[in-house]
Amino acid sequence: MSESDYDEVDQKILAILQVDSDLPIAAIAERVGLSATPVWRRIKRMESSGLIRARVAVVDQKLANVPMTIFIGVTAPRHAMEWFKKFRALIEDVPEVVEAYRLTGATDYIMKVVVPDIAAYDMVYQRLIEELEFSTVNSSISMEELKFTTAVPTKYL
């Protein structure tokens, strides 16, 4: 779907769902000034178009006993598809890696890792370097989470 396929009502619905995806359709409809059926259709359209990829539970890291967040920047030893495929498979298989991105600049990839403590991080680190070669690995431990959201801006729809 293109930009013009979504309107302000879709933006409002999406903003509401990003805060609470369990909110009943009737409550969403009331907030956006429509009846339940058109709101349900709009949500289904956003799901079928792929705009809404999934509805998930956001888990509290501390209560899940993984309060430590570590960002790991790595540089590949060479830029080859074979290495990239192995890296991608490796990070998919390590549950502590909750996010990963390919970057421009001096660092090739960055991973967000959540663990209970530094010993658990060391086990993740050792697994990474045991299974794949890296030119450099730089880790930064987060001292404080200043902002966390899963919501993306809807004004650009």
PDB file of N, CA and C in Angstrom, residues 53-104:
ATOM      1  N   ARG A  53       2.694  -5.782  11.703  1.00  0.00           N
ATOM      2  CA  ARG A  53       3.363  -7.073  11.507  1.00  0.00           C
ATOM      3  C   ARG A  53       2.929  -8.105  12.530  1.00  0.00           C
ATOM      4  N   ALA A  54       2.711  -7.678  13.767  1.00  0.00           N
ATOM      5  CA  ALA A  54       2.365  -8.617  14.831  1.00  0.00           C
ATOM      6  C   ALA A  54       1.827  -7.847  16.021  1.00  0.00           C
ATOM      7  N   ARG A  55       1.144  -8.552  16.881  1.00  0.00           N
ATOM      8  CA  ARG A  55       0.723  -8.002  18.168  1.00  0.00           C
ATOM      9  C   ARG A  55       1.392  -8.865  19.228  1.00  0.00           C
ATOM     10  N   VAL A  56       2.196  -8.228  20.072  1.00  0.00           N
ATOM     11  CA  VAL A  56       3.020  -8.978  21.018  1.00  0.00           C
ATOM     12  C   VAL A  56       2.899  -8.398  22.424  1.00  0.00           C
ATOM     13  N   ALA A  57       3.373  -9.157  23.400  1.00  0.00           N
ATOM     14  CA  ALA A  57       3.475  -8.681  24.770  1.00  0.00           C
ATOM     15  C   ALA A  57       4.874  -8.088  24.960  1.00  0.00           C
ATOM     16  N   VAL A  58       4.954  -6.914  25.542  1.00  0.00           N
ATOM     17  CA  VAL A  58       6.240  -6.299  25.853  1.00  0.00           C
ATOM     18  C   VAL A  58       6.583  -6.703  27.282  1.00  0.00           C
ATOM     19  N   VAL A  59       7.697  -7.393  27.449  1.00  0.00           N
ATOM     20  CA  VAL A  59       8.089  -7.974  28.732  1.00  0.00           C
ATOM     21  C   VAL A  59       9.052  -7.039  29.459  1.00  0.00           C
ATOM     22  N   ASP A  60       8.864  -6.877  30.741  1.00  0.00           N
ATOM     23  CA  ASP A  60       9.750  -6.068  31.576  1.00  0.00           C
ATOM     24  C   ASP A  60      11.061  -6.825  31.773  1.00  0.00           C
ATOM     25  N   GLN A  61      12.173  -6.221  31.338  1.00  0.00           N
ATOM     26  CA  GLN A  61      13.484  -6.886  31.422  1.00  0.00           C
ATOM     27  C   GLN A  61      13.861  -7.244  32.849  1.00  0.00           C
ATOM     28  N   LYS A  62      13.631  -6.333  33.779  1.00  0.00           N
ATOM     29  CA  LYS A  62      14.033  -6.596  35.168  1.00  0.00           C
ATOM     30  C   LYS A  62      13.242  -7.757  35.754  1.00  0.00           C
ATOM     31  N   LEU A  63      11.933  -7.757  35.519  1.00  0.00           N
ATOM     32  CA  LEU A  63      11.104  -8.836  36.049  1.00  0.00           C
ATOM     33  C   LEU A  63      11.403 -10.163  35.362  1.00  0.00           C
ATOM     34  N   ALA A  64      11.922 -10.120  34.136  1.00  0.00           N
ATOM     35  CA  ALA A  64      12.313 -11.337  33.411  1.00  0.00           C
ATOM     36  C   ALA A  64      13.750 -11.750  33.745  1.00  0.00           C
ATOM     37  N   ASN A  65      14.368 -11.055  34.708  1.00  0.00           N
ATOM     38  CA  ASN A  65      15.724 -11.331  35.171  1.00  0.00           C
ATOM     39  C   ASN A  65      16.785 -11.166  34.090  1.00  0.00           C
ATOM     40  N   VAL A  66      16.574 -10.203  33.202  1.00  0.00           N
ATOM     41  CA  VAL A  66      17.604  -9.815  32.237  1.00  0.00           C
ATOM     42  C   VAL A  66      17.733  -8.285  32.251  1.00  0.00           C
ATOM     43  N   PRO A  67      18.149  -7.729  33.403  1.00  0.00           N
ATOM     44  CA  PRO A  67      18.161  -6.274  33.551  1.00  0.00           C
ATOM     45  C   PRO A  67      19.308  -5.564  32.837  1.00  0.00           C
ATOM     46  N   MET A  68      20.336  -6.309  32.440  1.00  0.00           N
ATOM     47  CA  MET A  68      21.517  -5.687  31.831  1.00  0.00           C
ATOM     48  C   MET A  68      21.376  -5.658  30.313  1.00  0.00           C
ATOM     49  N   THR A  69      21.552  -4.462  29.753  1.00  0.00           N
ATOM     50  CA  THR A  69      21.532  -4.292  28.302  1.00  0.00           C
ATOM     51  C   THR A  69      22.935  -3.940  27.845  1.00  0.00           C
ATOM     52  N   ILE A  70      23.400  -4.668  26.845  1.00  0.00           N
ATOM     53  CA  ILE A  70      24.738  -4.440  26.306  1.00  0.00           C
ATOM     54  C   ILE A  70      24.618  -4.277  24.798  1.00  0.00           C
ATOM     55  N   PHE A  71      25.281  -3.272  24.271  1.00  0.00           N
ATOM     56  CA  PHE A  71      25.333  -3.059  22.833  1.00  0.00           C
ATOM     57  C   PHE A  71      26.693  -3.528  22.347  1.00  0.00           C
ATOM     58  N   ILE A  72      26.666  -4.399  21.357  1.00  0.00           N
ATOM     59  CA  ILE A  72      27.902  -4.964  20.822  1.00  0.00           C
ATOM     60  C   ILE A  72      28.047  -4.529  19.372  1.00  0.00           C
ATOM     61  N   GLY A  73      29.106  -3.800  19.094  1.00  0.00           N
ATOM     62  CA  GLY A  73      29.430  -3.414  17.729  1.00  0.00           C
ATOM     63  C   GLY A  73      30.495  -4.340  17.196  1.00  0.00           C
ATOM     64  N   VAL A  74      30.282  -4.873  15.996  1.00  0.00           N
ATOM     65  CA  VAL A  74      31.275  -5.771  15.409  1.00  0.00           C
ATOM     66  C   VAL A  74      31.640  -5.310  14.004  1.00  0.00           C
ATOM     67  N   THR A  75      32.872  -5.628  13.648  1.00  0.00           N
ATOM     68  CA  THR A  75      33.357  -5.400  12.295  1.00  0.00           C
ATOM     69  C   THR A  75      33.675  -6.756  11.691  1.00  0.00           C
ATOM     70  N   ALA A  76      33.183  -6.970  10.503  1.00  0.00           N
ATOM     71  CA  ALA A  76      33.407  -8.246   9.813  1.00  0.00           C
ATOM     72  C   ALA A  76      34.847  -8.312   9.317  1.00  0.00           C
ATOM     73  N   PRO A  77      35.415  -9.518   9.303  1.00  0.00           N
ATOM     74  CA  PRO A  77      36.784  -9.656   8.808  1.00  0.00           C
ATOM     75  C   PRO A  77      36.868  -9.444   7.303  1.00  0.00           C
ATOM     76  N   ARG A  78      35.759  -9.678   6.635  1.00  0.00           N
ATOM     77  CA  ARG A  78      35.674  -9.478   5.181  1.00  0.00           C
ATOM     78  C   ARG A  78      34.193  -9.317   4.844  1.00  0.00           C
ATOM     79  N   HIS A  79      33.933  -8.657   3.766  1.00  0.00           N
ATOM     80  CA  HIS A  79      32.542  -8.456   3.345  1.00  0.00           C
ATOM     81  C   HIS A  79      32.214  -9.496   2.283  1.00  0.00           C
ATOM     82  N   ALA A  80      31.684 -10.625   2.792  1.00  0.00           N
ATOM     83  CA  ALA A  80      31.347 -11.744   1.910  1.00  0.00           C
ATOM     84  C   ALA A  80      29.985 -12.280   2.326  1.00  0.00           C
ATOM     85  N   MET A  81      29.200 -12.684   1.358  1.00  0.00           N
ATOM     86  CA  MET A  81      27.858 -13.184   1.630  1.00  0.00           C
ATOM     87  C   MET A  81      27.890 -14.420   2.528  1.00  0.00           C
ATOM     88  N   GLU A  82      28.881 -15.270   2.358  1.00  0.00           N
ATOM     89  CA  GLU A  82      28.991 -16.474   3.191  1.00  0.00           C
ATOM     90  C   GLU A  82      29.118 -16.090   4.669  1.00  0.00           C
ATOM     91  N   TRP A  83      29.997 -15.126   4.980  1.00  0.00           N
ATOM     92  CA  TRP A  83      30.176 -14.667   6.360  1.00  0.00           C
ATOM     93  C   TRP A  83      28.874 -14.062   6.876  1.00  0.00           C
ATOM     94  N   PHE A  84      28.238 -13.216   6.073  1.00  0.00           N
ATOM     95  CA  PHE A  84      26.992 -12.565   6.471  1.00  0.00           C
ATOM     96  C   PHE A  84      25.909 -13.592   6.805  1.00  0.00           C
ATOM     97  N   LYS A  85      25.774 -14.625   5.987  1.00  0.00           N
ATOM     98  CA  LYS A  85      24.762 -15.670   6.242  1.00  0.00           C
ATOM     99  C   LYS A  85      25.053 -16.403   7.548  1.00  0.00           C
ATOM    100  N   LYS A  86      26.318 -16.678   7.816  1.00  0.00           N
ATOM    101  CA  LYS A  86      26.682 -17.336   9.078  1.00  0.00           C
ATOM    102  C   LYS A  86      26.396 -16.424  10.271  1.00  0.00           C
ATOM    103  N   PHE A  87      26.701 -15.145  10.124  1.00  0.00           N
ATOM    104  CA  PHE A  87      26.434 -14.179  11.186  1.00  0.00           C
ATOM    105  C   PHE A  87      24.938 -14.098  11.467  1.00  0.00           C
ATOM    106  N   ARG A  88      24.165 -13.995  10.408  1.00  0.00           N
ATOM    107  CA  ARG A  88      22.709 -13.899  10.559  1.00  0.00           C
ATOM    108  C   ARG A  88      22.153 -15.152  11.250  1.00  0.00           C
ATOM    109  N   ALA A  89      22.617 -16.320  10.856  1.00  0.00           N
ATOM    110  CA  ALA A  89      22.165 -17.567  11.487  1.00  0.00           C
ATOM    111  C   ALA A  89      22.579 -17.620  12.959  1.00  0.00           C
ATOM    112  N   LEU A  90      23.785 -17.165  13.247  1.00  0.00           N
ATOM    113  CA  LEU A  90      24.287 -17.172  14.620  1.00  0.00           C
ATOM    114  C   LEU A  90      23.430 -16.284  15.514  1.00  0.00           C
ATOM    115  N   ILE A  91      23.177 -15.055  15.095  1.00  0.00           N
ATOM    116  CA  ILE A  91      22.407 -14.157  15.965  1.00  0.00           C
ATOM    117  C   ILE A  91      20.955 -14.599  16.099  1.00  0.00           C
ATOM    118  N   GLU A  92      20.430 -15.275  15.087  1.00  0.00           N
ATOM    119  CA  GLU A  92      19.070 -15.819  15.205  1.00  0.00           C
ATOM    120  C   GLU A  92      19.029 -16.914  16.263  1.00  0.00           C
ATOM    121  N   ASP A  93      20.138 -17.597  16.461  1.00  0.00           N
ATOM    122  CA  ASP A  93      20.203 -18.728  17.378  1.00  0.00           C
ATOM    123  C   ASP A  93      20.591 -18.328  18.808  1.00  0.00           C
ATOM    124  N   VAL A  94      20.914 -17.061  19.024  1.00  0.00           N
ATOM    125  CA  VAL A  94      21.302 -16.592  20.359  1.00  0.00           C
ATOM    126  C   VAL A  94      20.145 -15.753  20.913  1.00  0.00           C
ATOM    127  N   PRO A  95      19.361 -16.291  21.852  1.00  0.00           N
ATOM    128  CA  PRO A  95      18.170 -15.581  22.318  1.00  0.00           C
ATOM    129  C   PRO A  95      18.471 -14.269  23.045  1.00  0.00           C
ATOM    130  N   GLU A  96      19.664 -14.138  23.588  1.00  0.00           N
ATOM    131  CA  GLU A  96      20.028 -12.896  24.278  1.00  0.00           C
ATOM    132  C   GLU A  96      20.187 -11.728  23.312  1.00  0.00           C
ATOM    133  N   VAL A  97      20.432 -12.015  22.024  1.00  0.00           N
ATOM    134  CA  VAL A  97      20.495 -10.958  21.006  1.00  0.00           C
ATOM    135  C   VAL A  97      19.054 -10.643  20.622  1.00  0.00           C
ATOM    136  N   VAL A  98      18.559  -9.490  21.095  1.00  0.00           N
ATOM    137  CA  VAL A  98      17.155  -9.138  20.861  1.00  0.00           C
ATOM    138  C   VAL A  98      16.967  -8.187  19.685  1.00  0.00           C
ATOM    139  N   GLU A  99      18.040  -7.531  19.268  1.00  0.00           N
ATOM    140  CA  GLU A  99      18.004  -6.666  18.091  1.00  0.00           C
ATOM    141  C   GLU A  99      19.375  -6.698  17.439  1.00  0.00           C
ATOM    142  N   ALA A 100      19.400  -6.522  16.119  1.00  0.00           N
ATOM    143  CA  ALA A 100      20.668  -6.453  15.395  1.00  0.00           C
ATOM    144  C   ALA A 100      20.449  -5.641  14.121  1.00  0.00           C
ATOM    145  N   TYR A 101      21.457  -4.848  13.771  1.00  0.00           N
ATOM    146  CA  TYR A 101      21.353  -3.966  12.610  1.00  0.00           C
ATOM    147  C   TYR A 101      22.658  -3.961  11.838  1.00  0.00           C
ATOM    148  N   ARG A 102      22.561  -3.845  10.518  1.00  0.00           N
ATOM    149  CA  ARG A 102      23.719  -3.633   9.651  1.00  0.00           C
ATOM    150  C   ARG A 102      23.860  -2.128   9.497  1.00  0.00           C
ATOM    151  N   LEU A 103      25.069  -1.622   9.643  1.00  0.00           N
ATOM    152  CA  LEU A 103      25.304  -0.185   9.692  1.00  0.00           C
ATOM    153  C   LEU A 103      26.198   0.320   8.569  1.00  0.00           C
ATOM    154  N   THR A 104      26.193   1.621   8.408  1.00  0.00           N
ATOM    155  CA  THR A 104      27.216   2.283   7.607  1.00  0.00           C
ATOM    156  C   THR A 104      28.311   2.734   8.574  1.00  0.00           C
TER     157      THR A 104
END
